[in-house]
mmCIF file of C-alpha atoms in Angstrom:
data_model
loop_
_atom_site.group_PDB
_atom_site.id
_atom_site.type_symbol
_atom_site.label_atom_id
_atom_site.label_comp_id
_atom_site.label_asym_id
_atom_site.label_seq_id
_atom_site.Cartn_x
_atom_site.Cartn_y
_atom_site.Cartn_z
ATOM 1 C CA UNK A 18 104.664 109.912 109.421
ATOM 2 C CA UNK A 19 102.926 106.644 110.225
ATOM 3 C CA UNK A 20 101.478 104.506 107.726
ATOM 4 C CA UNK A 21 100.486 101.564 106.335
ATOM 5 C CA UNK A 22 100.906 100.594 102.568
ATOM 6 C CA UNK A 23 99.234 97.402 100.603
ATOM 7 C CA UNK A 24 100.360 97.823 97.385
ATOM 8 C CA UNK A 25 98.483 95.090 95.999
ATOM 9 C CA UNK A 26 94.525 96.053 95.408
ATOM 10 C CA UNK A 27 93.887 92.806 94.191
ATOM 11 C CA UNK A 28 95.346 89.431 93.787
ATOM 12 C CA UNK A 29 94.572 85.948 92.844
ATOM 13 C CA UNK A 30 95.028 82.404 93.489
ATOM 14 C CA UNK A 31 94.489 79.037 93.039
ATOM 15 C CA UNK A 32 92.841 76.759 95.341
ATOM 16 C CA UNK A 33 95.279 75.076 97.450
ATOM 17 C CA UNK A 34 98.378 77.145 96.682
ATOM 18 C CA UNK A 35 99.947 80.060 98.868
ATOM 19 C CA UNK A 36 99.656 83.459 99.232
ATOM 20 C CA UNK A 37 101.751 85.748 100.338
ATOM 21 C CA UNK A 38 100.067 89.756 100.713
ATOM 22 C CA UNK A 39 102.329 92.501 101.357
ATOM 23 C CA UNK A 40 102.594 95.073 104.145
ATOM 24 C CA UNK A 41 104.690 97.631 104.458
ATOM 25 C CA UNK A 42 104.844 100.298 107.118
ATOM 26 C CA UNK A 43 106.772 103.712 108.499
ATOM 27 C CA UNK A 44 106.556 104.724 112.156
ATOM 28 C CA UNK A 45 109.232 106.116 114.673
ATOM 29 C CA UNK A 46 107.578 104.607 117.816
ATOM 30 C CA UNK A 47 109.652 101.631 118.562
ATOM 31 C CA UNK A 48 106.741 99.854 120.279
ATOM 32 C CA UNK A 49 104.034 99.320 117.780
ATOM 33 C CA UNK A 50 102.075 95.967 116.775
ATOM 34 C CA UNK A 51 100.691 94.778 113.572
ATOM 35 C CA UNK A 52 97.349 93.143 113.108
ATOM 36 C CA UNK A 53 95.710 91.664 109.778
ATOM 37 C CA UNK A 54 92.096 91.334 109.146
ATOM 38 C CA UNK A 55 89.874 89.564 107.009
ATOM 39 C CA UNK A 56 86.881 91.520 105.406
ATOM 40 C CA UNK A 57 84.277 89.121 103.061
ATOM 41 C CA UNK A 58 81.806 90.321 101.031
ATOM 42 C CA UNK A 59 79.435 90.577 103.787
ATOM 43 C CA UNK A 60 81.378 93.270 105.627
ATOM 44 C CA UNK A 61 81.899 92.326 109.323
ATOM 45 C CA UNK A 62 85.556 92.617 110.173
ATOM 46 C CA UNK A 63 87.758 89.536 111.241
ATOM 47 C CA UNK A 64 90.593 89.831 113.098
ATOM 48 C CA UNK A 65 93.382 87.087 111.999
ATOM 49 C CA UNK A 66 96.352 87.615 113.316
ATOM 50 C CA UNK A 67 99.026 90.087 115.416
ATOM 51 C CA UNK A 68 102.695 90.872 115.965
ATOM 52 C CA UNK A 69 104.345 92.723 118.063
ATOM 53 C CA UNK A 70 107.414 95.100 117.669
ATOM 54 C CA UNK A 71 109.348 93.467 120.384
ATOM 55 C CA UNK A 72 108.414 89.540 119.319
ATOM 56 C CA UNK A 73 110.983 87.489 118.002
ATOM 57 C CA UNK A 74 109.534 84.950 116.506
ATOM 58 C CA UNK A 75 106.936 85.550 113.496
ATOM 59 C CA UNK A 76 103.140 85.092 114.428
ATOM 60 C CA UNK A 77 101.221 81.982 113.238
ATOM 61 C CA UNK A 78 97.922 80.901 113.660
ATOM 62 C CA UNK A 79 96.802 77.925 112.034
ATOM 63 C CA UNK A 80 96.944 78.624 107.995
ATOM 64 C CA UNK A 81 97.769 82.051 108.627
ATOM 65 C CA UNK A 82 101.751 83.299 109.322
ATOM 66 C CA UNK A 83 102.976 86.833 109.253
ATOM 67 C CA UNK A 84 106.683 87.068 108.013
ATOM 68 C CA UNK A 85 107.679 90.071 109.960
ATOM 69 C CA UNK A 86 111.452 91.615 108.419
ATOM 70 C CA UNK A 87 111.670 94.707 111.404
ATOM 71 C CA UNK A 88 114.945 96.244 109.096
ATOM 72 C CA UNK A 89 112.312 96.300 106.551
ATOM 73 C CA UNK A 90 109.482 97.264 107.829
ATOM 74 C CA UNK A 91 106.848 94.742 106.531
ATOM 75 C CA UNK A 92 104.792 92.574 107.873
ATOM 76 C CA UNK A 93 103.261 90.517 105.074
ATOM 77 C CA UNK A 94 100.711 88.085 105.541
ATOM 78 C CA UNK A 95 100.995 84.367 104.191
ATOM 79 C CA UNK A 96 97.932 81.963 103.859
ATOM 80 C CA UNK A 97 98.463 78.476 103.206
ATOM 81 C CA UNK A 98 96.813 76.128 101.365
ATOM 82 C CA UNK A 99 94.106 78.802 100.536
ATOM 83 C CA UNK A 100 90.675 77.686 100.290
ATOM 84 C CA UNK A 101 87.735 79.617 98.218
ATOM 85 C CA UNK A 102 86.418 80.914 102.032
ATOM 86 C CA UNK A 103 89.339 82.615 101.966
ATOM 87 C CA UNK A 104 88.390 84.794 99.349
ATOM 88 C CA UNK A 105 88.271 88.188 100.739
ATOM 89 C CA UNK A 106 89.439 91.655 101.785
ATOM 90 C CA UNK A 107 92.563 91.755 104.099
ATOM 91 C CA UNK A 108 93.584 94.785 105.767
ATOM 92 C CA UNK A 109 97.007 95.079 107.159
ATOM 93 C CA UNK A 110 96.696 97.848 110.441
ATOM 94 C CA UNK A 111 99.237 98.905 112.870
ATOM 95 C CA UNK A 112 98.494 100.282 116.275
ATOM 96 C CA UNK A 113 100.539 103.594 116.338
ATOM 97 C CA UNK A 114 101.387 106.230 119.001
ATOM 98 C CA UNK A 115 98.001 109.297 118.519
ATOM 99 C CA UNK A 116 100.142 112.435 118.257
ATOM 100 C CA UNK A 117 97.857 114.232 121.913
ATOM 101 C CA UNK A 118 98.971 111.864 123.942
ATOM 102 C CA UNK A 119 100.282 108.404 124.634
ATOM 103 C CA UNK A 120 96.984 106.765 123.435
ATOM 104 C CA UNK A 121 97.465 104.377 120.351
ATOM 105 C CA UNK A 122 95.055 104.170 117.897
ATOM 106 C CA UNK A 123 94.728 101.397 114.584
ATOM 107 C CA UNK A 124 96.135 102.910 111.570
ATOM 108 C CA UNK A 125 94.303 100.328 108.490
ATOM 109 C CA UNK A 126 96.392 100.096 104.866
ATOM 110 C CA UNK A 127 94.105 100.328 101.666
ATOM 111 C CA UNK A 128 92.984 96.955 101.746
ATOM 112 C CA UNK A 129 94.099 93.829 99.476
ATOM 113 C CA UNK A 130 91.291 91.994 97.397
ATOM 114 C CA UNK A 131 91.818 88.342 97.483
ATOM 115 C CA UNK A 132 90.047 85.748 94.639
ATOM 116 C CA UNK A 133 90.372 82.106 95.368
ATOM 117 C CA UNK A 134 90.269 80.201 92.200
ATOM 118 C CA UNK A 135 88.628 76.793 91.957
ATOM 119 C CA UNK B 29 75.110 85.744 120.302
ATOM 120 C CA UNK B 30 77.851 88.153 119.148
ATOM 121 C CA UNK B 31 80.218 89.972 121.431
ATOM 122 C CA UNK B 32 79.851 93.039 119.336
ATOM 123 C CA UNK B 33 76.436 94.031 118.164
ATOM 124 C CA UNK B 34 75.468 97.289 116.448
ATOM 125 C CA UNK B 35 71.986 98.924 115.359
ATOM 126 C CA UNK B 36 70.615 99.440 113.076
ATOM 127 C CA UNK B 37 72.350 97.219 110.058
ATOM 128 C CA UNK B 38 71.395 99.384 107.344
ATOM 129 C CA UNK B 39 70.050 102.894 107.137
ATOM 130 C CA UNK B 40 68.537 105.092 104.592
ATOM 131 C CA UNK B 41 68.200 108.699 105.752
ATOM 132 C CA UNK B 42 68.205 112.115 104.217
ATOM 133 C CA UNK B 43 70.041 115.283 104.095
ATOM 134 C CA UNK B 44 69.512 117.541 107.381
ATOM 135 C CA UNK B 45 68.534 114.142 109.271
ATOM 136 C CA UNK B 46 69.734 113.205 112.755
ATOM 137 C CA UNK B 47 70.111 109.707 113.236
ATOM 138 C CA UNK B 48 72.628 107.581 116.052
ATOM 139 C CA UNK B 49 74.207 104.382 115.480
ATOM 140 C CA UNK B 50 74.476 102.138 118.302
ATOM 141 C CA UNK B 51 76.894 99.304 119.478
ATOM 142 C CA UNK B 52 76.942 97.017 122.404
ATOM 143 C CA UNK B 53 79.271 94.774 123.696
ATOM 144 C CA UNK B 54 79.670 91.745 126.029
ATOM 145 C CA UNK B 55 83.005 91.312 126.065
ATOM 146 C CA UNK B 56 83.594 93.713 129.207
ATOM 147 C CA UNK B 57 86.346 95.365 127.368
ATOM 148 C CA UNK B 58 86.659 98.992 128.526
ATOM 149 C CA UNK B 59 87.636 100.649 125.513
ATOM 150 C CA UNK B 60 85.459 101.094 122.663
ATOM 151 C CA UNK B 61 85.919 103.058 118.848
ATOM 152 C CA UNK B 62 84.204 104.336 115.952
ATOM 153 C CA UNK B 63 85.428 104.051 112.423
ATOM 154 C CA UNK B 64 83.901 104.591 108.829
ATOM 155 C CA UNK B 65 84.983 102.683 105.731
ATOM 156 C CA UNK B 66 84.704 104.328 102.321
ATOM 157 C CA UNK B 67 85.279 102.218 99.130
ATOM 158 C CA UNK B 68 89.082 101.975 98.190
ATOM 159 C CA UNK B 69 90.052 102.988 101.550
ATOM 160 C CA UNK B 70 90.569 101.360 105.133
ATOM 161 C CA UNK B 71 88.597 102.323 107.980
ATOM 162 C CA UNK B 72 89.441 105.890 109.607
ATOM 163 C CA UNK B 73 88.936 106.452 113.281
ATOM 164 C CA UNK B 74 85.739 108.393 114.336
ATOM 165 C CA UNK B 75 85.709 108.743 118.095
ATOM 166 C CA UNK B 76 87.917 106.412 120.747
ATOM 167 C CA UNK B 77 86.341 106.666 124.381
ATOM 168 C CA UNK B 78 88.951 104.646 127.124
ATOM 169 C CA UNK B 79 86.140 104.459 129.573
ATOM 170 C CA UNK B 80 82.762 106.168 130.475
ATOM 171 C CA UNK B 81 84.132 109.303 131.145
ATOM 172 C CA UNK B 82 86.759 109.676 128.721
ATOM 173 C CA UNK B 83 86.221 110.312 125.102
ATOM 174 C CA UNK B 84 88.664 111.278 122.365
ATOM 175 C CA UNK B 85 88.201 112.518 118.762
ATOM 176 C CA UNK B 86 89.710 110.407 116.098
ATOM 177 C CA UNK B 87 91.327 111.291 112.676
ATOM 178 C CA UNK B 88 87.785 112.229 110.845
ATOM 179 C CA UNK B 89 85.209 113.853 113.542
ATOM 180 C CA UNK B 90 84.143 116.668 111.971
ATOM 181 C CA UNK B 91 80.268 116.155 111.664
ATOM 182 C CA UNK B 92 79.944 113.113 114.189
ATOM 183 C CA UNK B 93 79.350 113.090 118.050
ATOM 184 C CA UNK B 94 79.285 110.247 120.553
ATOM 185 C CA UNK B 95 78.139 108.897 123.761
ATOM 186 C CA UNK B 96 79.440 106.805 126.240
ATOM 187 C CA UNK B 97 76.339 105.784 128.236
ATOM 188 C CA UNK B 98 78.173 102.465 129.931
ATOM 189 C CA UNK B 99 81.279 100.539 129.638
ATOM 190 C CA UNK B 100 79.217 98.305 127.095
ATOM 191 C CA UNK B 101 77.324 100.857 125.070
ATOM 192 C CA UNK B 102 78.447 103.762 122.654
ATOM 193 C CA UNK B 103 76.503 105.326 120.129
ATOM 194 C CA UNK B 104 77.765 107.199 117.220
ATOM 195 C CA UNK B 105 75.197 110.233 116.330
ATOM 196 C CA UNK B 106 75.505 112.458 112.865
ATOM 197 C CA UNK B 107 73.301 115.687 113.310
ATOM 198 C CA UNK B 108 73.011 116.914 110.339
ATOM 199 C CA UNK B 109 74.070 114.147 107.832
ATOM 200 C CA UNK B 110 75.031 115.004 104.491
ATOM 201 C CA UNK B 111 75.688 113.117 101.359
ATOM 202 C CA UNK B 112 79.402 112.512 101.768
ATOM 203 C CA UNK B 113 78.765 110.592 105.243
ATOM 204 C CA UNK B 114 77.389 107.581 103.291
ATOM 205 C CA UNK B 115 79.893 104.818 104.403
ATOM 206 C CA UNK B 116 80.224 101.488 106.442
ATOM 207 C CA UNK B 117 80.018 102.270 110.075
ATOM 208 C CA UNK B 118 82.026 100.319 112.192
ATOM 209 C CA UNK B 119 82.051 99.995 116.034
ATOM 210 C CA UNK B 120 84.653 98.064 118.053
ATOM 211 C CA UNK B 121 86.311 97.393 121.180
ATOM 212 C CA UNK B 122 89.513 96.316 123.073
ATOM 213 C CA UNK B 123 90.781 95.281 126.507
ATOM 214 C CA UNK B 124 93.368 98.322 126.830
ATOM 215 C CA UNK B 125 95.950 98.155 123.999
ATOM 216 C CA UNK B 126 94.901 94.615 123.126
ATOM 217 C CA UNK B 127 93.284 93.380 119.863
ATOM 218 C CA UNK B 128 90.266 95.741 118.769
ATOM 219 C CA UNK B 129 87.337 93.214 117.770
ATOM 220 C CA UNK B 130 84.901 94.599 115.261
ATOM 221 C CA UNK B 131 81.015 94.489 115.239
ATOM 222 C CA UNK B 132 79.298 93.752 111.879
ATOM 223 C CA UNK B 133 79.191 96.902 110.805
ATOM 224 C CA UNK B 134 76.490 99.488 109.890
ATOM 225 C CA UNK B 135 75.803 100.698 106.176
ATOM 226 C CA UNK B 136 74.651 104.384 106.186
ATOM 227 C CA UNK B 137 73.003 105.749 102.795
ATOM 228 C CA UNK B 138 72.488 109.661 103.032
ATOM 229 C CA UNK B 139 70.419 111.324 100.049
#
């Protein structure tokens, strides 16, 4: 089976501090990729970050890192320094093999609500 | 302006309505996708179409079509929409297997 599992539906922190949000996933394709993105309250969907299956080093992009542990299969997402903007939905998705064919399609986890406090 | 536009924003409609859902893009990407987000849930793939002549049902297309008029348009139609297809509509678009970037999203209310 392939999936994608945020175990956290909420989670809060102070202003300034980091954040760590958990991913975990389960697929047998050995060539996948992960991808976080950042929904606020206003809905549009922001894409944040990606790793691939094959990359050895662990995505960063500005605040945002993704500690990727293959043997365990997560890919959690780390936000320094978090700001109240930050405050948020973040979805954890992997692109994953679509049983017809070789097509790959984004597979989206639950979702992890994020409160900055001031 | 944004890479990803869809219309309309928000829709009210009723039961036994047909309505479509557009997006456009700019980005020249040739792939394009449908999802629907439901509260508590991530977004669920609709419809995938690779290029103008290819399109692809997703996870959840029972009660949805689509169209693929140009690289940079597909539309997303229900034909008879019911009360359970209220969600956020989402449209987006990659480059082959590349990032998918999202439009902004279109809330549908059925009554």
């Amino acid at each position: 089976a392939q999936k994608i599992t945020q175990t956290q539906p909420g989670m809060f922190v102070q202003e300034k501090e980091a954040v760590t949000l958990d991913c975990t996933y389960d697929t047998s394709d050995p060539s996948y990729g992960l991808f976080w993105y950042k929904q606020p309250s206003s809905g549009e969907m922001i894409f944040l970050i990606y790793q691939g299956s094959y990359d050895q080093q662990n995505a960063t992009e500005g605040r945002y890192s993704l500690n990727f542990q293959k043997a365990r299969k997560s890919a959690n997402l780390v936000i320094s320094a978090s700001q109240l903007g930050d405050s948020a939905m973040y979805f954890c998705a992997m692109r994953v093999v679509i049983s017809s064919g070789s097509a790959r399609q984004l597979t989206f986890g639950s979702g992890t609500q994020l409160t900055v406090l001031p | 302006d944004a890479d990803v536009t869809q219309t309309p924003r928000n829709r009210i409609t009723k039961t036994g309505k047909r309505i479509m859902l557009e997006c456009s893009q700019t980005k020249g990407h040739d792939r394009m996708y449908w999802y629907r987000q439901d509260p508590g849930l991530g977004l669920r793939l609709i419809y995938y179409s690779f290029d103008v002549k290819d399109i692809n049902k997703g996870e959840i297309s029972d009660g949805y079509s689509v169209s693929r008029q140009a690289q940079a348009k597909f539309s997303l139609s229900l034909e008879s929409a019911i009360p359970n297809q209220t969600a956020l509509y989402f449209c987006a678009t990659s480059e082959g297997r590349s990032t998918q970037y999202f439009g902004p999203g279109t809330r549908l209310l059925v009554l």
